[in-house]
mmCIF file with all atom_site columns, C-alpha atoms in Angstrom:
data_model
loop_
_atom_site.group_PDB
_atom_site.id
_atom_site.type_symbol
_atom_site.label_atom_id
_atom_site.label_alt_id
_atom_site.label_comp_id
_atom_site.label_asym_id
_atom_site.label_entity_id
_atom_site.label_seq_id
_atom_site.pdbx_PDB_ins_code
_atom_site.Cartn_x
_atom_site.Cartn_y
_atom_site.Cartn_z
_atom_site.occupancy
_atom_site.B_iso_or_equiv
_atom_site.pdbx_formal_charge
_atom_site.auth_seq_id
_atom_site.auth_comp_id
_atom_site.auth_asym_id
_atom_site.auth_atom_id
_atom_site.pdbx_PDB_model_num
ATOM 1   C CA . PRO A 1 1   ? 0.000   0.000   0.000   1.00 63.00 ? 5   PRO A CA 1
ATOM 2   C CA . ARG A 1 2   ? 1.192   3.477   -0.771  1.00 84.00 ? 6   ARG A CA 1
ATOM 3   C CA . ARG A 1 3   ? 0.088   7.011   -0.067  1.00 92.00 ? 7   ARG A CA 1
ATOM 4   C CA . ARG A 1 4   ? -1.797  8.614   -2.946  1.00 94.00 ? 8   ARG A CA 1
ATOM 5   C CA . THR A 1 5   ? -3.793  11.825  -3.415  1.00 95.00 ? 9   THR A CA 1
ATOM 6   C CA . ALA A 1 6   ? -5.797  12.926  -6.444  1.00 95.00 ? 10  ALA A CA 1
ATOM 7   C CA . ILE A 1 7   ? -7.567  16.262  -6.824  1.00 95.00 ? 11  ILE A CA 1
ATOM 8   C CA . ALA A 1 8   ? -9.653  17.080  -9.876  1.00 95.00 ? 12  ALA A CA 1
ATOM 9   C CA . GLN A 1 9   ? -11.428 20.238  -10.979 1.00 94.00 ? 13  GLN A CA 1
ATOM 10  C CA . SER A 1 10  ? -14.111 20.348  -13.679 1.00 92.00 ? 14  SER A CA 1
ATOM 11  C CA . VAL A 1 11  ? -15.644 23.439  -15.226 1.00 91.00 ? 15  VAL A CA 1
ATOM 12  C CA . SER A 1 12  ? -17.932 23.384  -18.224 1.00 86.00 ? 16  SER A CA 1
ATOM 13  C CA . THR A 1 13  ? -19.664 25.830  -20.505 1.00 79.00 ? 17  THR A CA 1
ATOM 14  C CA . GLU A 1 14  ? -22.950 24.504  -19.142 1.00 74.00 ? 18  GLU A CA 1
ATOM 15  C CA . ASN A 1 15  ? -22.321 26.146  -15.738 1.00 82.00 ? 19  ASN A CA 1
ATOM 16  C CA . LEU A 1 16  ? -20.864 23.120  -13.995 1.00 83.00 ? 20  LEU A CA 1
ATOM 17  C CA . PHE A 1 17  ? -18.263 23.583  -11.270 1.00 89.00 ? 21  PHE A CA 1
ATOM 18  C CA . ARG A 1 18  ? -17.038 20.350  -9.642  1.00 90.00 ? 22  ARG A CA 1
ATOM 19  C CA . THR A 1 19  ? -14.113 19.577  -7.345  1.00 94.00 ? 23  THR A CA 1
ATOM 20  C CA . THR A 1 20  ? -13.161 16.090  -6.161  1.00 94.00 ? 24  THR A CA 1
ATOM 21  C CA . ILE A 1 21  ? -10.490 14.782  -3.812  1.00 94.00 ? 25  ILE A CA 1
ATOM 22  C CA . ASP A 1 22  ? -9.396  11.212  -3.150  1.00 95.00 ? 26  ASP A CA 1
ATOM 23  C CA . HIS A 1 23  ? -6.704  10.447  -0.568  1.00 95.00 ? 27  HIS A CA 1
ATOM 24  C CA . ASN A 1 24  ? -5.347  7.039   0.482   1.00 94.00 ? 28  ASN A CA 1
ATOM 25  C CA . GLN A 1 25  ? -3.112  6.883   3.559   1.00 94.00 ? 29  GLN A CA 1
ATOM 26  C CA . PRO A 1 26  ? -1.467  3.670   4.759   1.00 94.00 ? 30  PRO A CA 1
ATOM 27  C CA . MET A 1 27  ? -0.868  3.645   8.521   1.00 93.00 ? 31  MET A CA 1
ATOM 28  C CA . GLY A 1 28  ? 1.586   0.783   8.731   1.00 91.00 ? 32  GLY A CA 1
ATOM 29  C CA . ALA A 1 29  ? 1.204   -2.691  7.284   1.00 90.00 ? 33  ALA A CA 1
ATOM 30  C CA . LYS A 1 30  ? -2.194  -3.465  8.849   1.00 94.00 ? 34  LYS A CA 1
ATOM 31  C CA . LEU A 1 31  ? -4.170  -0.183  8.816   1.00 94.00 ? 35  LEU A CA 1
ATOM 32  C CA . GLY A 1 32  ? -5.236  2.103   5.997   1.00 95.00 ? 36  GLY A CA 1
ATOM 33  C CA . LEU A 1 33  ? -7.416  5.212   5.692   1.00 95.00 ? 37  LEU A CA 1
ATOM 34  C CA . ARG A 1 34  ? -9.171  6.656   2.680   1.00 94.00 ? 38  ARG A CA 1
ATOM 35  C CA . PHE A 1 35  ? -11.025 9.937   2.277   1.00 95.00 ? 39  PHE A CA 1
ATOM 36  C CA . ASN A 1 36  ? -12.886 11.077  -0.791  1.00 94.00 ? 40  ASN A CA 1
ATOM 37  C CA . GLY A 1 37  ? -15.070 14.118  -1.237  1.00 95.00 ? 41  GLY A CA 1
ATOM 38  C CA . VAL A 1 38  ? -16.907 16.123  -3.847  1.00 94.00 ? 42  VAL A CA 1
ATOM 39  C CA . TYR A 1 39  ? -18.338 19.616  -4.216  1.00 93.00 ? 43  TYR A CA 1
ATOM 40  C CA . GLN A 1 40  ? -20.557 20.302  -7.207  1.00 89.00 ? 44  GLN A CA 1
ATOM 41  C CA . ASP A 1 41  ? -22.480 23.411  -8.207  1.00 88.00 ? 45  ASP A CA 1
ATOM 42  C CA . ARG A 1 42  ? -24.480 23.174  -11.403 1.00 81.00 ? 46  ARG A CA 1
ATOM 43  C CA . GLU A 1 43  ? -26.839 25.628  -13.011 1.00 76.00 ? 47  GLU A CA 1
ATOM 44  C CA . SER A 1 44  ? -29.393 24.499  -15.535 1.00 69.00 ? 48  SER A CA 1
ATOM 45  C CA . TRP A 1 45  ? -30.714 25.988  -18.719 1.00 66.00 ? 49  TRP A CA 1
ATOM 46  C CA . ARG A 1 46  ? -34.184 25.441  -17.195 1.00 63.00 ? 50  ARG A CA 1
ATOM 47  C CA . ASP A 1 47  ? -35.560 27.854  -14.623 1.00 60.00 ? 51  ASP A CA 1
ATOM 48  C CA . TYR A 1 48  ? -35.448 26.555  -11.047 1.00 58.00 ? 52  TYR A CA 1
ATOM 49  C CA . ALA A 1 49  ? -33.539 23.335  -11.883 1.00 63.00 ? 53  ALA A CA 1
ATOM 50  C CA . ASP A 1 50  ? -30.099 24.129  -10.418 1.00 71.00 ? 54  ASP A CA 1
ATOM 51  C CA . ASN A 1 51  ? -28.376 21.877  -7.895  1.00 78.00 ? 55  ASN A CA 1
ATOM 52  C CA . ARG A 1 52  ? -25.514 21.930  -5.403  1.00 84.00 ? 56  ARG A CA 1
ATOM 53  C CA . GLN A 1 53  ? -23.969 18.900  -3.734  1.00 88.00 ? 57  GLN A CA 1
ATOM 54  C CA . ILE A 1 54  ? -21.287 18.311  -1.130  1.00 92.00 ? 58  ILE A CA 1
ATOM 55  C CA . ALA A 1 55  ? -20.334 14.815  -0.022  1.00 92.00 ? 59  ALA A CA 1
ATOM 56  C CA . GLY A 1 56  ? -17.567 13.089  1.875   1.00 94.00 ? 60  GLY A CA 1
ATOM 57  C CA . ASN A 1 57  ? -16.611 9.556   2.780   1.00 94.00 ? 61  ASN A CA 1
ATOM 58  C CA . LEU A 1 58  ? -14.039 8.385   5.321   1.00 94.00 ? 62  LEU A CA 1
ATOM 59  C CA . VAL A 1 59  ? -13.092 4.707   5.499   1.00 94.00 ? 63  VAL A CA 1
ATOM 60  C CA . GLY A 1 60  ? -10.600 2.921   7.715   1.00 95.00 ? 64  GLY A CA 1
ATOM 61  C CA . THR A 1 61  ? -9.607  -0.722  7.282   1.00 95.00 ? 65  THR A CA 1
ATOM 62  C CA . PHE A 1 62  ? -7.687  -2.828  9.789   1.00 95.00 ? 66  PHE A CA 1
ATOM 63  C CA . ARG A 1 63  ? -6.262  -6.228  8.773   1.00 95.00 ? 67  ARG A CA 1
ATOM 64  C CA . PRO A 1 64  ? -5.047  -7.959  11.952  1.00 94.00 ? 68  PRO A CA 1
ATOM 65  C CA . ARG A 1 65  ? -4.113  -11.172 10.085  1.00 93.00 ? 69  ARG A CA 1
ATOM 66  C CA . PRO A 1 66  ? -4.390  -12.598 6.569   1.00 91.00 ? 70  PRO A CA 1
ATOM 67  C CA . GLY A 1 67  ? -8.020  -13.221 5.589   1.00 92.00 ? 71  GLY A CA 1
ATOM 68  C CA . THR A 1 68  ? -9.500  -10.970 8.320   1.00 95.00 ? 72  THR A CA 1
ATOM 69  C CA . SER A 1 69  ? -10.461 -7.309  7.978   1.00 95.00 ? 73  SER A CA 1
ATOM 70  C CA . LEU A 1 70  ? -12.488 -4.796  9.959   1.00 95.00 ? 74  LEU A CA 1
ATOM 71  C CA . THR A 1 71  ? -13.732 -1.752  8.033   1.00 95.00 ? 75  THR A CA 1
ATOM 72  C CA . LEU A 1 72  ? -15.379 1.344   9.525   1.00 94.00 ? 76  LEU A CA 1
ATOM 73  C CA . MET A 1 73  ? -17.067 3.879   7.279   1.00 94.00 ? 77  MET A CA 1
ATOM 74  C CA . ALA A 1 74  ? -18.654 7.321   7.705   1.00 93.00 ? 78  ALA A CA 1
ATOM 75  C CA . ASP A 1 75  ? -20.485 8.878   4.763   1.00 92.00 ? 79  ASP A CA 1
ATOM 76  C CA . PHE A 1 76  ? -22.126 12.324  4.519   1.00 91.00 ? 80  PHE A CA 1
ATOM 77  C CA . THR A 1 77  ? -24.067 13.863  1.642   1.00 90.00 ? 81  THR A CA 1
ATOM 78  C CA . GLU A 1 78  ? -25.893 17.170  1.372   1.00 87.00 ? 82  GLU A CA 1
ATOM 79  C CA . ALA A 1 79  ? -27.711 17.882  -1.880  1.00 83.00 ? 83  ALA A CA 1
ATOM 80  C CA . GLU A 1 80  ? -29.644 21.069  -2.547  1.00 80.00 ? 84  GLU A CA 1
ATOM 81  C CA . ILE A 1 81  ? -31.939 20.538  -5.483  1.00 72.00 ? 85  ILE A CA 1
ATOM 82  C CA . GLN A 1 82  ? -34.150 23.111  -7.130  1.00 64.00 ? 86  GLN A CA 1
ATOM 83  C CA . VAL A 1 83  ? -37.440 21.437  -7.953  1.00 56.00 ? 87  VAL A CA 1
ATOM 84  C CA . PRO A 1 84  ? -38.307 22.027  -11.636 1.00 54.00 ? 88  PRO A CA 1
ATOM 85  C CA . ILE A 1 85  ? -41.910 23.118  -12.049 1.00 53.00 ? 89  ILE A CA 1
ATOM 86  C CA . GLY A 1 86  ? -42.336 22.481  -15.744 1.00 52.00 ? 90  GLY A CA 1
ATOM 87  C CA . ILE A 1 87  ? -40.853 23.516  -19.050 1.00 49.00 ? 91  ILE A CA 1
ATOM 88  C CA . PRO A 1 88  ? -42.069 27.016  -19.874 1.00 48.00 ? 92  PRO A CA 1
ATOM 89  C CA . ALA A 1 89  ? -43.412 27.771  -23.336 1.00 45.00 ? 93  ALA A CA 1
ATOM 90  C CA . VAL A 1 90  ? -42.783 31.089  -25.066 1.00 45.00 ? 94  VAL A CA 1
ATOM 91  C CA . GLY A 1 91  ? -45.510 32.906  -26.940 1.00 44.00 ? 95  GLY A CA 1
ATOM 92  C CA . ASN A 1 92  ? -49.128 31.778  -26.758 1.00 43.00 ? 96  ASN A CA 1
ATOM 93  C CA . ASP A 1 93  ? -51.059 31.265  -23.509 1.00 43.00 ? 97  ASP A CA 1
ATOM 94  C CA . HIS A 1 94  ? -52.517 28.000  -24.808 1.00 43.00 ? 98  HIS A CA 1
ATOM 95  C CA . LEU A 1 95  ? -51.273 24.893  -26.558 1.00 43.00 ? 99  LEU A CA 1
ATOM 96  C CA . ASN A 1 96  ? -53.282 23.056  -29.146 1.00 42.00 ? 100 ASN A CA 1
ATOM 97  C CA . VAL A 1 97  ? -53.665 19.452  -28.022 1.00 42.00 ? 101 VAL A CA 1
ATOM 98  C CA . ASN A 1 98  ? -55.353 17.155  -30.557 1.00 38.00 ? 102 ASN A CA 1
ATOM 99  C CA . LEU A 1 99  ? -57.585 15.235  -28.172 1.00 42.00 ? 103 LEU A CA 1
ATOM 100 C CA . ARG A 1 100 ? -58.706 18.084  -25.913 1.00 44.00 ? 104 ARG A CA 1
ATOM 101 C CA . GLY A 1 101 ? -58.509 21.140  -28.140 1.00 47.00 ? 105 GLY A CA 1
ATOM 102 C CA . ASN A 1 102 ? -57.242 24.387  -26.594 1.00 48.00 ? 106 ASN A CA 1
ATOM 103 C CA . VAL A 1 103 ? -55.715 23.556  -23.160 1.00 45.00 ? 107 VAL A CA 1
ATOM 104 C CA . PRO A 1 104 ? -54.276 26.179  -20.751 1.00 47.00 ? 108 PRO A CA 1
ATOM 105 C CA . LEU A 1 105 ? -50.576 25.629  -20.065 1.00 44.00 ? 109 LEU A CA 1
ATOM 106 C CA . HIS A 1 106 ? -51.066 25.401  -16.299 1.00 48.00 ? 110 HIS A CA 1
ATOM 107 C CA . GLU A 1 107 ? -53.099 22.212  -16.820 1.00 48.00 ? 111 GLU A CA 1
ATOM 108 C CA . LEU A 1 108 ? -50.146 20.543  -18.572 1.00 44.00 ? 112 LEU A CA 1
ATOM 109 C CA . TYR A 1 109 ? -47.358 21.391  -16.139 1.00 46.00 ? 113 TYR A CA 1
ATOM 110 C CA . GLY A 1 110 ? -47.689 18.468  -13.746 1.00 47.00 ? 114 GLY A CA 1
ATOM 111 C CA . VAL A 1 111 ? -47.044 20.585  -10.646 1.00 43.00 ? 115 VAL A CA 1
ATOM 112 C CA . PRO A 1 112 ? -47.964 18.761  -7.415  1.00 44.00 ? 116 PRO A CA 1
ATOM 113 C CA . LEU A 1 113 ? -50.966 20.369  -5.723  1.00 43.00 ? 117 LEU A CA 1
ATOM 114 C CA . SER A 1 114 ? -48.959 20.736  -2.495  1.00 45.00 ? 118 SER A CA 1
ATOM 115 C CA . PHE A 1 115 ? -46.136 22.671  -4.235  1.00 44.00 ? 119 PHE A CA 1
ATOM 116 C CA . ASN A 1 116 ? -46.311 26.435  -3.803  1.00 45.00 ? 120 ASN A CA 1
ATOM 117 C CA . PRO A 1 117 ? -43.492 28.025  -5.806  1.00 47.00 ? 121 PRO A CA 1
ATOM 118 C CA . ARG A 1 118 ? -42.285 31.250  -4.227  1.00 47.00 ? 122 ARG A CA 1
ATOM 119 C CA . GLY A 1 119 ? -39.249 31.805  -6.432  1.00 49.00 ? 123 GLY A CA 1
ATOM 120 C CA . PRO A 1 120 ? -35.806 30.546  -7.409  1.00 49.00 ? 124 PRO A CA 1
ATOM 121 C CA . ASP A 1 121 ? -34.748 29.841  -3.812  1.00 50.00 ? 125 ASP A CA 1
ATOM 122 C CA . ASP A 1 122 ? -37.377 27.119  -3.373  1.00 54.00 ? 126 ASP A CA 1
ATOM 123 C CA . GLY A 1 123 ? -35.016 24.188  -3.245  1.00 60.00 ? 127 GLY A CA 1
ATOM 124 C CA . GLN A 1 124 ? -35.080 21.152  -1.068  1.00 70.00 ? 128 GLN A CA 1
ATOM 125 C CA . VAL A 1 125 ? -32.040 20.066  0.910   1.00 74.00 ? 129 VAL A CA 1
ATOM 126 C CA . ASN A 1 126 ? -31.448 16.364  1.448   1.00 79.00 ? 130 ASN A CA 1
ATOM 127 C CA . ARG A 1 127 ? -28.903 15.341  4.079   1.00 83.00 ? 131 ARG A CA 1
ATOM 128 C CA . THR A 1 128 ? -27.769 11.773  4.538   1.00 87.00 ? 132 THR A CA 1
ATOM 129 C CA . THR A 1 129 ? -25.313 10.396  7.070   1.00 88.00 ? 133 THR A CA 1
ATOM 130 C CA . ILE A 1 130 ? -24.368 6.733   7.101   1.00 89.00 ? 134 ILE A CA 1
ATOM 131 C CA . LEU A 1 131 ? -22.158 4.934   9.600   1.00 90.00 ? 135 LEU A CA 1
ATOM 132 C CA . ALA A 1 132 ? -21.201 1.365   8.828   1.00 92.00 ? 136 ALA A CA 1
ATOM 133 C CA . ALA A 1 133 ? -18.933 -1.416  10.050  1.00 93.00 ? 137 ALA A CA 1
ATOM 134 C CA . PHE A 1 134 ? -17.927 -4.603  8.218   1.00 92.00 ? 138 PHE A CA 1
ATOM 135 C CA . LEU A 1 135 ? -16.103 -7.606  9.590   1.00 94.00 ? 139 LEU A CA 1
ATOM 136 C CA . ASP A 1 136 ? -14.860 -9.921  6.854   1.00 94.00 ? 140 ASP A CA 1
ATOM 137 C CA . GLN A 1 137 ? -13.337 -13.352 7.373   1.00 94.00 ? 141 GLN A CA 1
ATOM 138 C CA . LYS A 1 138 ? -12.093 -15.453 4.508   1.00 93.00 ? 142 LYS A CA 1
ATOM 139 C CA . VAL A 1 139 ? -13.000 -19.124 5.031   1.00 90.00 ? 143 VAL A CA 1
ATOM 140 C CA . GLY A 1 140 ? -11.197 -21.414 2.665   1.00 87.00 ? 144 GLY A CA 1
ATOM 141 C CA . ARG A 1 141 ? -10.301 -20.415 -0.852  1.00 85.00 ? 145 ARG A CA 1
ATOM 142 C CA . ASP A 1 142 ? -13.741 -19.470 -2.213  1.00 87.00 ? 146 ASP A CA 1
ATOM 143 C CA . LEU A 1 143 ? -15.840 -18.432 0.806   1.00 91.00 ? 147 LEU A CA 1
ATOM 144 C CA . ASN A 1 144 ? -15.973 -15.073 2.571   1.00 90.00 ? 148 ASN A CA 1
ATOM 145 C CA . PHE A 1 145 ? -18.043 -14.504 5.733   1.00 91.00 ? 149 PHE A CA 1
ATOM 146 C CA . ARG A 1 146 ? -19.228 -10.909 6.386   1.00 91.00 ? 150 ARG A CA 1
ATOM 147 C CA . ILE A 1 147 ? -20.967 -9.257  9.323   1.00 90.00 ? 151 ILE A CA 1
ATOM 148 C CA . SER A 1 148 ? -22.339 -5.782  8.544   1.00 90.00 ? 152 SER A CA 1
ATOM 149 C CA . LEU A 1 149 ? -23.778 -3.055  10.745  1.00 88.00 ? 153 LEU A CA 1
ATOM 150 C CA . PHE A 1 150 ? -25.410 0.095   9.334   1.00 83.00 ? 154 PHE A CA 1
ATOM 151 C CA . ASN A 1 151 ? -26.776 3.218   10.973  1.00 83.00 ? 155 ASN A CA 1
ATOM 152 C CA . GLN A 1 152 ? -28.469 5.779   8.752   1.00 71.00 ? 156 GLN A CA 1
#
C-alpha cells in the first residue's frame, strides 16, 4: 500500500463547477485510511432546476491477520436541489392538443398540488449520514463470511 492523493477540478460551458479529492493513507502494514469528497455546483438551462452537492466519505480498514479485515465507514451527503416546475413555453397562452382542443398551459405542467413556488430559492435540501462497520473473514479459498452493521 502506498500514499496517494488525487484532486480534480471540472468546469464546463454549461455552468458546472465540480471539485473532487481522493486520498489514500497507509498507517503501517495493517491499517489504511481513505477519504474522498466532492463539491458540485451546477446551473441548468431550465428555470429553477439548479443543484448543489457536497459529499464526503471516510473509510478505515484494519487487517489484523491474513483473511480478516475490519472496516469502519462514515459517509455524509448534502444535496440542494431546485425542484423544476415544468418547461415554460414562449408565446401563446394555450397549446393546441389534438384530443382536448385548446388547453391552458397550467393544466399541462404536472405541478404537485402541495407545491407552492415562491421563487428561485425554493429548493429542497437532502442530508444523509451513514455509519457502517464490516467484519470480513475469509474461510477457505472461495468463501468469505461478512458481518455488517449500518446506521443511517
